[in-house]
Amino acid sequence: MNIDKVGRVGGYGYEPKKSNVTPKTESAGPVDTINISDAAKKVALEAKLQSEIKTIAKQIVVAPPEEDRLEKIKAVKERLKNGEYDNLSNEMLDKISEQITSSFLGQS
């Protein structure tokens, strides 16, 4: 009885044949394209500008006039000098923090 040598113990020395099959690449088929007319681009630009104008108009209407702001600033400065803002309630602090947050987030 003869036993042919296959490889070392533990499977070392035996390597299966590697296939040289190259993966098939997809052929370049038709490519989809989109053409947007100049008229459509103009309409889109006008719609965007109208939207921006409405946003700015709303901000102008909501904002108080400059004179009112100056008077409010003077009143706040006087209150600061008098010490009225030294001991604020939690409700007042919450209201102030909400106003600061909404101004940073751009909400009205």
mmCIF file of N, CA, C and O in Angstrom:
data_model
loop_
_atom_site.group_PDB
_atom_site.id
_atom_site.type_symbol
_atom_site.label_atom_id
_atom_site.label_comp_id
_atom_site.label_asym_id
_atom_site.label_seq_id
_atom_site.Cartn_x
_atom_site.Cartn_y
_atom_site.Cartn_z
ATOM 1 N N MET A 1 0.826 -1.163 0.000
ATOM 2 C CA MET A 1 0.000 0.000 0.000
ATOM 3 C C MET A 1 0.878 1.237 0.000
ATOM 4 O O MET A 1 1.767 1.365 0.808
ATOM 5 N N ASN A 2 0.570 2.172 -0.917
ATOM 6 C CA ASN A 2 1.321 3.414 -1.027
ATOM 7 C C ASN A 2 0.408 4.595 -0.708
ATOM 8 O O ASN A 2 -0.728 4.657 -1.140
ATOM 9 N N ILE A 3 0.961 5.536 0.028
ATOM 10 C CA ILE A 3 0.217 6.769 0.332
ATOM 11 C C ILE A 3 1.002 7.910 -0.283
ATOM 12 O O ILE A 3 2.188 8.094 0.000
ATOM 13 N N ASP A 4 0.332 8.651 -1.147
ATOM 14 C CA ASP A 4 1.004 9.773 -1.797
ATOM 15 C C ASP A 4 1.103 10.947 -0.836
ATOM 16 O O ASP A 4 0.218 11.203 -0.029
ATOM 17 N N LYS A 5 2.187 11.642 -0.971
ATOM 18 C CA LYS A 5 2.406 12.819 -0.129
ATOM 19 C C LYS A 5 1.549 13.966 -0.678
ATOM 20 O O LYS A 5 1.684 14.374 -1.809
ATOM 21 N N VAL A 6 0.638 14.494 0.144
ATOM 22 C CA VAL A 6 -0.243 15.580 -0.260
ATOM 23 C C VAL A 6 0.308 16.910 0.242
ATOM 24 O O VAL A 6 0.287 17.910 -0.431
ATOM 25 N N GLY A 7 0.771 16.926 1.395
ATOM 26 C CA GLY A 7 1.286 18.162 1.977
ATOM 27 C C GLY A 7 1.708 17.923 3.396
ATOM 28 O O GLY A 7 1.644 16.811 3.906
ATOM 29 N N ARG A 8 2.144 18.949 4.035
ATOM 30 C CA ARG A 8 2.577 18.829 5.420
ATOM 31 C C ARG A 8 1.377 18.706 6.347
ATOM 32 O O ARG A 8 0.248 19.028 5.988
ATOM 33 N N VAL A 9 1.651 18.326 7.548
ATOM 34 C CA VAL A 9 0.614 18.211 8.551
ATOM 35 C C VAL A 9 0.134 19.615 8.894
ATOM 36 O O VAL A 9 0.928 20.531 9.082
ATOM 37 N N GLY A 10 -1.155 19.795 8.991
ATOM 38 C CA GLY A 10 -1.706 21.110 9.299
ATOM 39 C C GLY A 10 -2.104 21.854 8.044
ATOM 40 O O GLY A 10 -2.585 22.970 8.104
ATOM 41 N N GLY A 11 -1.893 21.300 6.885
ATOM 42 C CA GLY A 11 -2.349 21.914 5.661
ATOM 43 C C GLY A 11 -1.365 22.860 5.011
ATOM 44 O O GLY A 11 -1.631 23.432 3.967
ATOM 45 N N TYR A 12 -0.206 23.060 5.606
ATOM 46 C CA TYR A 12 0.777 23.952 4.987
ATOM 47 C C TYR A 12 1.379 23.287 3.785
ATOM 48 O O TYR A 12 1.582 22.090 3.739
ATOM 49 N N GLY A 13 1.685 24.042 2.792
ATOM 50 C CA GLY A 13 2.315 23.509 1.605
ATOM 51 C C GLY A 13 1.353 23.260 0.476
ATOM 52 O O GLY A 13 1.749 23.108 -0.660
ATOM 53 N N TYR A 14 0.083 23.207 0.754
ATOM 54 C CA TYR A 14 -0.904 22.976 -0.289
ATOM 55 C C TYR A 14 -1.630 24.284 -0.559
ATOM 56 O O TYR A 14 -2.208 24.887 0.326
ATOM 57 N N GLU A 15 -1.566 24.742 -1.781
ATOM 58 C CA GLU A 15 -2.264 25.962 -2.177
ATOM 59 C C GLU A 15 -3.129 25.651 -3.386
ATOM 60 O O GLU A 15 -2.640 25.103 -4.373
ATOM 61 N N PRO A 16 -4.412 25.968 -3.319
ATOM 62 C CA PRO A 16 -5.269 25.711 -4.474
ATOM 63 C C PRO A 16 -4.905 26.656 -5.627
ATOM 64 O O PRO A 16 -4.333 27.715 -5.415
ATOM 65 N N LYS A 17 -5.230 26.235 -6.808
ATOM 66 C CA LYS A 17 -4.940 27.063 -7.972
ATOM 67 C C LYS A 17 -5.798 28.315 -7.951
ATOM 68 O O LYS A 17 -6.972 28.271 -7.619
ATOM 69 N N LYS A 18 -5.187 29.421 -8.285
ATOM 70 C CA LYS A 18 -5.911 30.694 -8.342
ATOM 71 C C LYS A 18 -6.411 30.895 -9.760
ATOM 72 O O LYS A 18 -5.685 30.683 -10.716
ATOM 73 N N SER A 19 -7.656 31.282 -9.839
ATOM 74 C CA SER A 19 -8.217 31.514 -11.165
ATOM 75 C C SER A 19 -7.878 32.927 -11.608
ATOM 76 O O SER A 19 -7.880 33.858 -10.821
ATOM 77 N N ASN A 20 -7.605 33.103 -12.842
ATOM 78 C CA ASN A 20 -7.257 34.401 -13.409
ATOM 79 C C ASN A 20 -8.452 35.018 -14.123
ATOM 80 O O ASN A 20 -8.341 35.529 -15.223
ATOM 81 N N VAL A 21 -9.602 34.958 -13.479
ATOM 82 C CA VAL A 21 -10.809 35.507 -14.078
ATOM 83 C C VAL A 21 -10.867 36.995 -13.740
ATOM 84 O O VAL A 21 -10.823 37.383 -12.574
ATOM 85 N N THR A 22 -10.956 37.819 -14.748
ATOM 86 C CA THR A 22 -11.063 39.263 -14.526
ATOM 87 C C THR A 22 -12.530 39.640 -14.476
ATOM 88 O O THR A 22 -13.332 39.136 -15.265
ATOM 89 N N PRO A 23 -12.895 40.502 -13.545
ATOM 90 C CA PRO A 23 -14.311 40.895 -13.477
ATOM 91 C C PRO A 23 -14.701 41.710 -14.702
ATOM 92 O O PRO A 23 -13.916 42.493 -15.236
ATOM 93 N N LYS A 24 -15.925 41.482 -15.145
ATOM 94 C CA LYS A 24 -16.417 42.198 -16.311
ATOM 95 C C LYS A 24 -16.818 43.608 -15.897
ATOM 96 O O LYS A 24 -17.459 43.807 -14.883
ATOM 97 N N THR A 25 -16.404 44.553 -16.681
ATOM 98 C CA THR A 25 -16.806 45.932 -16.418
ATOM 99 C C THR A 25 -18.033 46.251 -17.245
ATOM 100 O O THR A 25 -18.234 45.708 -18.326
ATOM 101 N N GLU A 26 -18.842 47.140 -16.672
ATOM 102 C CA GLU A 26 -20.053 47.519 -17.383
ATOM 103 C C GLU A 26 -19.682 48.371 -18.594
ATOM 104 O O GLU A 26 -18.825 49.242 -18.512
ATOM 105 N N SER A 27 -20.329 48.104 -19.665
ATOM 106 C CA SER A 27 -20.054 48.879 -20.862
ATOM 107 C C SER A 27 -20.677 50.266 -20.729
ATOM 108 O O SER A 27 -21.694 50.446 -20.075
ATOM 109 N N ALA A 28 -20.034 51.224 -21.314
ATOM 110 C CA ALA A 28 -20.540 52.590 -21.250
ATOM 111 C C ALA A 28 -21.763 52.699 -22.150
ATOM 112 O O ALA A 28 -21.664 52.705 -23.362
ATOM 113 N N GLY A 29 -22.912 52.745 -21.500
ATOM 114 C CA GLY A 29 -24.166 52.833 -22.236
ATOM 115 C C GLY A 29 -24.573 54.285 -22.382
ATOM 116 O O GLY A 29 -23.800 55.208 -22.131
ATOM 117 N N PRO A 30 -25.790 54.514 -22.760
ATOM 118 C CA PRO A 30 -26.259 55.891 -22.919
ATOM 119 C C PRO A 30 -26.288 56.612 -21.563
ATOM 120 O O PRO A 30 -26.587 56.021 -20.533
ATOM 121 N N VAL A 31 -25.928 57.874 -21.587
ATOM 122 C CA VAL A 31 -25.872 58.688 -20.379
ATOM 123 C C VAL A 31 -27.049 59.660 -20.395
ATOM 124 O O VAL A 31 -27.321 60.299 -21.406
ATOM 125 N N ASP A 32 -27.746 59.755 -19.258
ATOM 126 C CA ASP A 32 -28.866 60.681 -19.156
ATOM 127 C C ASP A 32 -28.344 62.101 -18.971
ATOM 128 O O ASP A 32 -27.385 62.338 -18.242
ATOM 129 N N THR A 33 -28.984 63.029 -19.624
ATOM 130 C CA THR A 33 -28.616 64.433 -19.477
ATOM 131 C C THR A 33 -29.863 65.263 -19.242
ATOM 132 O O THR A 33 -30.968 64.860 -19.612
ATOM 133 N N ILE A 34 -29.655 66.402 -18.597
ATOM 134 C CA ILE A 34 -30.758 67.324 -18.341
ATOM 135 C C ILE A 34 -30.364 68.694 -18.866
ATOM 136 O O ILE A 34 -29.262 69.168 -18.598
ATOM 137 N N ASN A 35 -31.260 69.309 -19.583
ATOM 138 C CA ASN A 35 -31.040 70.662 -20.068
ATOM 139 C C ASN A 35 -32.132 71.557 -19.491
ATOM 140 O O ASN A 35 -33.310 71.286 -19.659
ATOM 141 N N ILE A 36 -31.695 72.627 -18.805
ATOM 142 C CA ILE A 36 -32.646 73.575 -18.232
ATOM 143 C C ILE A 36 -32.589 74.836 -19.078
ATOM 144 O O ILE A 36 -31.519 75.408 -19.282
ATOM 145 N N SER A 37 -33.732 75.243 -19.548
ATOM 146 C CA SER A 37 -33.768 76.402 -20.440
ATOM 147 C C SER A 37 -33.439 77.675 -19.677
ATOM 148 O O SER A 37 -33.550 77.752 -18.454
ATOM 149 N N ASP A 38 -33.030 78.679 -20.420
ATOM 150 C CA ASP A 38 -32.719 79.977 -19.816
ATOM 151 C C ASP A 38 -33.956 80.600 -19.179
ATOM 152 O O ASP A 38 -33.866 81.256 -18.140
ATOM 153 N N ALA A 39 -35.117 80.382 -19.797
ATOM 154 C CA ALA A 39 -36.358 80.936 -19.245
ATOM 155 C C ALA A 39 -36.654 80.313 -17.880
ATOM 156 O O ALA A 39 -37.064 81.011 -16.943
ATOM 157 N N ALA A 40 -36.435 79.002 -17.742
ATOM 158 C CA ALA A 40 -36.675 78.328 -16.467
ATOM 159 C C ALA A 40 -35.692 78.813 -15.407
ATOM 160 O O ALA A 40 -36.052 79.005 -14.245
ATOM 161 N N LYS A 41 -34.443 79.036 -15.804
ATOM 162 C CA LYS A 41 -33.448 79.556 -14.861
ATOM 163 C C LYS A 41 -33.832 80.958 -14.389
ATOM 164 O O LYS A 41 -33.689 81.287 -13.211
ATOM 165 N N LYS A 42 -34.351 81.761 -15.311
ATOM 166 C CA LYS A 42 -34.756 83.123 -14.970
ATOM 167 C C LYS A 42 -35.941 83.104 -14.001
ATOM 168 O O LYS A 42 -35.961 83.856 -13.031
ATOM 169 N N VAL A 43 -36.915 82.232 -14.251
ATOM 170 C CA VAL A 43 -38.078 82.123 -13.367
ATOM 171 C C VAL A 43 -37.644 81.671 -11.973
ATOM 172 O O VAL A 43 -38.117 82.192 -10.958
ATOM 173 N N ALA A 44 -36.726 80.717 -11.897
ATOM 174 C CA ALA A 44 -36.244 80.224 -10.607
ATOM 175 C C ALA A 44 -35.510 81.324 -9.845
ATOM 176 O O ALA A 44 -35.687 81.490 -8.638
ATOM 177 N N LEU A 45 -34.700 82.111 -10.552
ATOM 178 C CA LEU A 45 -33.980 83.206 -9.922
ATOM 179 C C LEU A 45 -34.942 84.274 -9.407
ATOM 180 O O LEU A 45 -34.784 84.782 -8.287
ATOM 181 N N GLU A 46 -35.961 84.590 -10.200
ATOM 182 C CA GLU A 46 -36.954 85.581 -9.776
ATOM 183 C C GLU A 46 -37.724 85.097 -8.546
ATOM 184 O O GLU A 46 -37.991 85.872 -7.632
ATOM 185 N N ALA A 47 -38.057 83.823 -8.502
ATOM 186 C CA ALA A 47 -38.766 83.268 -7.341
ATOM 187 C C ALA A 47 -37.895 83.343 -6.092
ATOM 188 O O ALA A 47 -38.374 83.677 -4.997
ATOM 189 N N LYS A 48 -36.623 83.071 -6.252
ATOM 190 C CA LYS A 48 -35.694 83.149 -5.116
ATOM 191 C C LYS A 48 -35.579 84.584 -4.620
ATOM 192 O O LYS A 48 -35.598 84.842 -3.414
ATOM 193 N N LEU A 49 -35.474 85.532 -5.534
ATOM 194 C CA LEU A 49 -35.375 86.943 -5.156
ATOM 195 C C LEU A 49 -36.654 87.418 -4.469
ATOM 196 O O LEU A 49 -36.595 88.155 -3.475
ATOM 197 N N GLN A 50 -37.810 86.987 -4.965
ATOM 198 C CA GLN A 50 -39.081 87.354 -4.342
ATOM 199 C C GLN A 50 -39.152 86.829 -2.913
ATOM 200 O O GLN A 50 -39.617 87.530 -2.011
ATOM 201 N N SER A 51 -38.674 85.612 -2.716
ATOM 202 C CA SER A 51 -38.670 85.019 -1.380
ATOM 203 C C SER A 51 -37.772 85.813 -0.437
ATOM 204 O O SER A 51 -38.135 86.074 0.712
ATOM 205 N N GLU A 52 -36.603 86.209 -0.922
ATOM 206 C CA GLU A 52 -35.685 87.002 -0.100
ATOM 207 C C GLU A 52 -36.276 88.370 0.222
ATOM 208 O O GLU A 52 -36.128 88.864 1.341
ATOM 209 N N ILE A 53 -36.966 88.968 -0.738
ATOM 210 C CA ILE A 53 -37.589 90.277 -0.514
ATOM 211 C C ILE A 53 -38.672 90.164 0.558
ATOM 212 O O ILE A 53 -38.774 91.025 1.439
ATOM 213 N N LYS A 54 -39.480 89.109 0.493
ATOM 214 C CA LYS A 54 -40.524 88.917 1.501
ATOM 215 C C LYS A 54 -39.915 88.744 2.889
ATOM 216 O O LYS A 54 -40.420 89.296 3.871
ATOM 217 N N THR A 55 -38.835 87.993 2.981
ATOM 218 C CA THR A 55 -38.173 87.778 4.269
ATOM 219 C C THR A 55 -37.644 89.086 4.835
ATOM 220 O O THR A 55 -37.840 89.390 6.017
ATOM 221 N N ILE A 56 -37.006 89.880 4.001
ATOM 222 C CA ILE A 56 -36.466 91.166 4.444
ATOM 223 C C ILE A 56 -37.591 92.111 4.838
ATOM 224 O O ILE A 56 -37.501 92.821 5.847
ATOM 225 N N ALA A 57 -38.670 92.117 4.074
ATOM 226 C CA ALA A 57 -39.804 92.985 4.387
ATOM 227 C C ALA A 57 -40.406 92.622 5.746
ATOM 228 O O ALA A 57 -40.752 93.508 6.534
ATOM 229 N N LYS A 58 -40.532 91.329 6.027
ATOM 230 C CA LYS A 58 -41.057 90.901 7.326
ATOM 231 C C LYS A 58 -40.146 91.372 8.458
ATOM 232 O O LYS A 58 -40.622 91.806 9.501
ATOM 233 N N GLN A 59 -38.843 91.294 8.249
ATOM 234 C CA GLN A 59 -37.900 91.725 9.279
ATOM 235 C C GLN A 59 -37.999 93.228 9.521
ATOM 236 O O GLN A 59 -37.906 93.687 10.658
ATOM 237 N N ILE A 60 -38.211 93.989 8.474
ATOM 238 C CA ILE A 60 -38.323 95.442 8.610
ATOM 239 C C ILE A 60 -39.599 95.804 9.360
ATOM 240 O O ILE A 60 -39.598 96.682 10.220
ATOM 241 N N VAL A 61 -40.690 95.121 9.053
ATOM 242 C CA VAL A 61 -41.966 95.418 9.709
ATOM 243 C C VAL A 61 -41.899 95.076 11.194
ATOM 244 O O VAL A 61 -42.417 95.809 12.035
ATOM 245 N N VAL A 62 -41.252 93.968 11.528
ATOM 246 C CA VAL A 62 -41.180 93.519 12.910
ATOM 247 C C VAL A 62 -40.221 94.387 13.736
ATOM 248 O O VAL A 62 -40.471 94.632 14.909
ATOM 249 N N ALA A 63 -39.146 94.854 13.131
ATOM 250 C CA ALA A 63 -38.137 95.616 13.863
ATOM 251 C C ALA A 63 -38.697 96.979 14.278
ATOM 252 O O ALA A 63 -39.357 97.655 13.491
ATOM 253 N N PRO A 64 -38.442 97.379 15.519
ATOM 254 C CA PRO A 64 -38.911 98.689 15.959
ATOM 255 C C PRO A 64 -38.081 99.806 15.318
ATOM 256 O O PRO A 64 -36.949 99.588 14.909
ATOM 257 N N PRO A 65 -38.635 100.990 15.218
ATOM 258 C CA PRO A 65 -37.868 102.107 14.666
ATOM 259 C C PRO A 65 -36.650 102.400 15.526
ATOM 260 O O PRO A 65 -36.601 102.074 16.711
ATOM 261 N N GLU A 66 -35.662 103.038 14.939
ATOM 262 C CA GLU A 66 -34.412 103.347 15.639
ATOM 263 C C GLU A 66 -34.635 104.212 16.875
ATOM 264 O O GLU A 66 -33.970 104.043 17.881
ATOM 265 N N GLU A 67 -35.579 105.145 16.817
ATOM 266 C CA GLU A 67 -35.820 106.030 17.952
ATOM 267 C C GLU A 67 -36.287 105.236 19.169
ATOM 268 O O GLU A 67 -35.852 105.493 20.289
ATOM 269 N N ASP A 68 -37.158 104.266 18.936
ATOM 270 C CA ASP A 68 -37.624 103.426 20.030
ATOM 271 C C ASP A 68 -36.471 102.631 20.637
ATOM 272 O O ASP A 68 -36.384 102.456 21.847
ATOM 273 N N ARG A 69 -35.579 102.157 19.792
ATOM 274 C CA ARG A 69 -34.429 101.394 20.282
ATOM 275 C C ARG A 69 -33.545 102.264 21.162
ATOM 276 O O ARG A 69 -33.079 101.818 22.209
ATOM 277 N N LEU A 70 -33.279 103.479 20.723
ATOM 278 C CA LEU A 70 -32.419 104.364 21.503
ATOM 279 C C LEU A 70 -33.032 104.659 22.866
ATOM 280 O O LEU A 70 -32.333 104.687 23.884
ATOM 281 N N GLU A 71 -34.337 104.868 22.895
ATOM 282 C CA GLU A 71 -35.010 105.123 24.166
ATOM 283 C C GLU A 71 -34.951 103.901 25.079
ATOM 284 O O GLU A 71 -34.725 104.030 26.287
ATOM 285 N N LYS A 72 -35.131 102.723 24.508
ATOM 286 C CA LYS A 72 -35.057 101.494 25.301
ATOM 287 C C LYS A 72 -33.648 101.291 25.849
ATOM 288 O O LYS A 72 -33.473 100.875 27.005
ATOM 289 N N ILE A 73 -32.661 101.576 25.044
ATOM 290 C CA ILE A 73 -31.271 101.422 25.490
ATOM 291 C C ILE A 73 -30.983 102.369 26.650
ATOM 292 O O ILE A 73 -30.357 101.988 27.644
ATOM 293 N N LYS A 74 -31.449 103.602 26.532
ATOM 294 C CA LYS A 74 -31.248 104.564 27.623
ATOM 295 C C LYS A 74 -31.948 104.093 28.896
ATOM 296 O O LYS A 74 -31.385 104.193 29.996
ATOM 297 N N ALA A 75 -33.152 103.555 28.769
ATOM 298 C CA ALA A 75 -33.889 103.076 29.934
ATOM 299 C C ALA A 75 -33.170 101.896 30.590
ATOM 300 O O ALA A 75 -33.081 101.816 31.825
ATOM 301 N N VAL A 76 -32.643 100.982 29.780
ATOM 302 C CA VAL A 76 -31.922 99.833 30.325
ATOM 303 C C VAL A 76 -30.648 100.287 31.037
ATOM 304 O O VAL A 76 -30.312 99.779 32.115
ATOM 305 N N LYS A 77 -29.951 101.248 30.465
ATOM 306 C CA LYS A 77 -28.735 101.761 31.107
ATOM 307 C C LYS A 77 -29.057 102.379 32.464
ATOM 308 O O LYS A 77 -28.313 102.194 33.431
ATOM 309 N N GLU A 78 -30.159 103.107 32.556
ATOM 310 C CA GLU A 78 -30.570 103.704 33.831
ATOM 311 C C GLU A 78 -30.891 102.613 34.849
ATOM 312 O O GLU A 78 -30.515 102.717 36.021
ATOM 313 N N ARG A 79 -31.584 101.571 34.408
ATOM 314 C CA ARG A 79 -31.917 100.478 35.321
ATOM 315 C C ARG A 79 -30.668 99.761 35.806
ATOM 316 O O ARG A 79 -30.590 99.334 36.957
ATOM 317 N N LEU A 80 -29.683 99.611 34.919
ATOM 318 C CA LEU A 80 -28.425 98.996 35.323
ATOM 319 C C LEU A 80 -27.724 99.844 36.380
ATOM 320 O O LEU A 80 -27.190 99.313 37.361
ATOM 321 N N LYS A 81 -27.721 101.147 36.184
ATOM 322 C CA LYS A 81 -27.094 102.050 37.161
ATOM 323 C C LYS A 81 -27.804 101.969 38.514
ATOM 324 O O LYS A 81 -27.165 102.026 39.564
ATOM 325 N N ASN A 82 -29.129 101.849 38.494
ATOM 326 C CA ASN A 82 -29.916 101.811 39.734
ATOM 327 C C ASN A 82 -29.873 100.437 40.411
ATOM 328 O O ASN A 82 -30.365 100.308 41.538
ATOM 329 N N GLY A 83 -29.325 99.433 39.741
ATOM 330 C CA GLY A 83 -29.227 98.103 40.344
ATOM 331 C C GLY A 83 -30.485 97.267 40.225
ATOM 332 O O GLY A 83 -30.655 96.302 40.974
ATOM 333 N N GLU A 84 -31.382 97.613 39.318
ATOM 334 C CA GLU A 84 -32.629 96.867 39.168
ATOM 335 C C GLU A 84 -32.412 95.468 38.587
ATOM 336 O O GLU A 84 -33.252 94.596 38.751
ATOM 337 N N TYR A 85 -31.290 95.247 37.908
ATOM 338 C CA TYR A 85 -31.032 93.945 37.287
ATOM 339 C C TYR A 85 -30.127 93.067 38.137
ATOM 340 O O TYR A 85 -29.692 92.009 37.701
ATOM 341 N N ASP A 86 -29.828 93.470 39.370
ATOM 342 C CA ASP A 86 -28.911 92.688 40.196
ATOM 343 C C ASP A 86 -29.533 91.379 40.669
ATOM 344 O O ASP A 86 -28.884 90.344 40.683
ATOM 345 N N ASN A 87 -30.792 91.397 41.078
ATOM 346 C CA ASN A 87 -31.452 90.184 41.595
ATOM 347 C C ASN A 87 -32.713 89.898 40.770
ATOM 348 O O ASN A 87 -33.800 90.324 41.114
ATOM 349 N N LEU A 88 -32.527 89.154 39.685
ATOM 350 C CA LEU A 88 -33.655 88.832 38.810
ATOM 351 C C LEU A 88 -34.287 87.509 39.228
ATOM 352 O O LEU A 88 -33.613 86.590 39.697
ATOM 353 N N SER A 89 -35.597 87.402 39.014
ATOM 354 C CA SER A 89 -36.303 86.156 39.310
ATOM 355 C C SER A 89 -35.977 85.112 38.240
ATOM 356 O O SER A 89 -35.493 85.433 37.152
ATOM 357 N N ASN A 90 -36.261 83.868 38.560
ATOM 358 C CA ASN A 90 -36.023 82.786 37.593
ATOM 359 C C ASN A 90 -36.888 82.948 36.354
ATOM 360 O O ASN A 90 -36.463 82.622 35.242
ATOM 361 N N GLU A 91 -38.087 83.464 36.528
ATOM 362 C CA GLU A 91 -38.975 83.684 35.380
ATOM 363 C C GLU A 91 -38.376 84.721 34.431
ATOM 364 O O GLU A 91 -38.405 84.547 33.212
ATOM 365 N N MET A 92 -37.837 85.780 34.990
ATOM 366 C CA MET A 92 -37.232 86.829 34.164
ATOM 367 C C MET A 92 -35.984 86.295 33.459
ATOM 368 O O MET A 92 -35.761 86.568 32.279
ATOM 369 N N LEU A 93 -35.178 85.521 34.163
ATOM 370 C CA LEU A 93 -33.983 84.936 33.548
ATOM 371 C C LEU A 93 -34.359 83.981 32.423
ATOM 372 O O LEU A 93 -33.703 83.952 31.380
ATOM 373 N N ASP A 94 -35.432 83.199 32.610
ATOM 374 C CA ASP A 94 -35.887 82.296 31.547
ATOM 375 C C ASP A 94 -36.343 83.077 30.323
ATOM 376 O O ASP A 94 -36.029 82.719 29.185
ATOM 377 N N LYS A 95 -37.056 84.159 30.560
ATOM 378 C CA LYS A 95 -37.543 84.975 29.444
ATOM 379 C C LYS A 95 -36.376 85.596 28.677
ATOM 380 O O LYS A 95 -36.353 85.588 27.440
ATOM 381 N N ILE A 96 -35.388 86.083 29.404
ATOM 382 C CA ILE A 96 -34.214 86.681 28.759
ATOM 383 C C ILE A 96 -33.458 85.632 27.959
ATOM 384 O O ILE A 96 -33.048 85.886 26.815
ATOM 385 N N SER A 97 -33.276 84.448 28.524
ATOM 386 C CA SER A 97 -32.544 83.401 27.803
ATOM 387 C C SER A 97 -33.296 82.961 26.549
ATOM 388 O O SER A 97 -32.684 82.674 25.519
ATOM 389 N N GLU A 98 -34.627 82.916 26.606
ATOM 390 C CA GLU A 98 -35.418 82.565 25.419
ATOM 391 C C GLU A 98 -35.254 83.617 24.323
ATOM 392 O O GLU A 98 -35.131 83.285 23.141
ATOM 393 N N GLN A 99 -35.245 84.891 24.705
ATOM 394 C CA GLN A 99 -35.077 85.960 23.713
ATOM 395 C C GLN A 99 -33.691 85.910 23.083
ATOM 396 O O GLN A 99 -33.545 86.103 21.873
ATOM 397 N N ILE A 100 -32.679 85.640 23.890
ATOM 398 C CA ILE A 100 -31.314 85.544 23.350
ATOM 399 C C ILE A 100 -31.212 84.357 22.399
ATOM 400 O O ILE A 100 -30.651 84.469 21.298
ATOM 401 N N THR A 101 -31.782 83.236 22.797
ATOM 402 C CA THR A 101 -31.743 82.046 21.945
ATOM 403 C C THR A 101 -32.457 82.289 20.625
ATOM 404 O O THR A 101 -31.947 81.938 19.555
ATOM 405 N N SER A 102 -33.631 82.899 20.684
ATOM 406 C CA SER A 102 -34.372 83.130 19.445
ATOM 407 C C SER A 102 -33.654 84.118 18.540
ATOM 408 O O SER A 102 -33.692 83.998 17.318
ATOM 409 N N SER A 103 -32.946 85.089 19.117
ATOM 410 C CA SER A 103 -32.210 86.040 18.265
ATOM 411 C C SER A 103 -31.018 85.363 17.600
ATOM 412 O O SER A 103 -30.692 85.651 16.453
ATOM 413 N N PHE A 104 -30.369 84.432 18.304
ATOM 414 C CA PHE A 104 -29.242 83.711 17.697
ATOM 415 C C PHE A 104 -29.701 82.741 16.630
ATOM 416 O O PHE A 104 -29.022 82.556 15.634
ATOM 417 N N LEU A 105 -30.869 82.163 16.802
ATOM 418 C CA LEU A 105 -31.395 81.209 15.825
ATOM 419 C C LEU A 105 -32.116 81.881 14.673
ATOM 420 O O LEU A 105 -32.544 81.228 13.732
ATOM 421 N N GLY A 106 -32.276 83.187 14.758
ATOM 422 C CA GLY A 106 -32.929 83.919 13.679
ATOM 423 C C GLY A 106 -34.426 83.816 13.693
ATOM 424 O O GLY A 106 -35.086 84.036 12.683
ATOM 425 N N GLN A 107 -35.010 83.453 14.815
ATOM 426 C CA GLN A 107 -36.466 83.345 14.927
ATOM 427 C C GLN A 107 -37.020 84.658 15.424
ATOM 428 O O GLN A 107 -36.380 85.392 16.151
ATOM 429 N N SER A 108 -38.242 84.936 15.028
ATOM 430 C CA SER A 108 -38.846 86.179 15.475
ATOM 431 C C SER A 108 -39.848 85.930 16.561
ATOM 432 O O SER A 108 -40.431 84.936 16.699
#
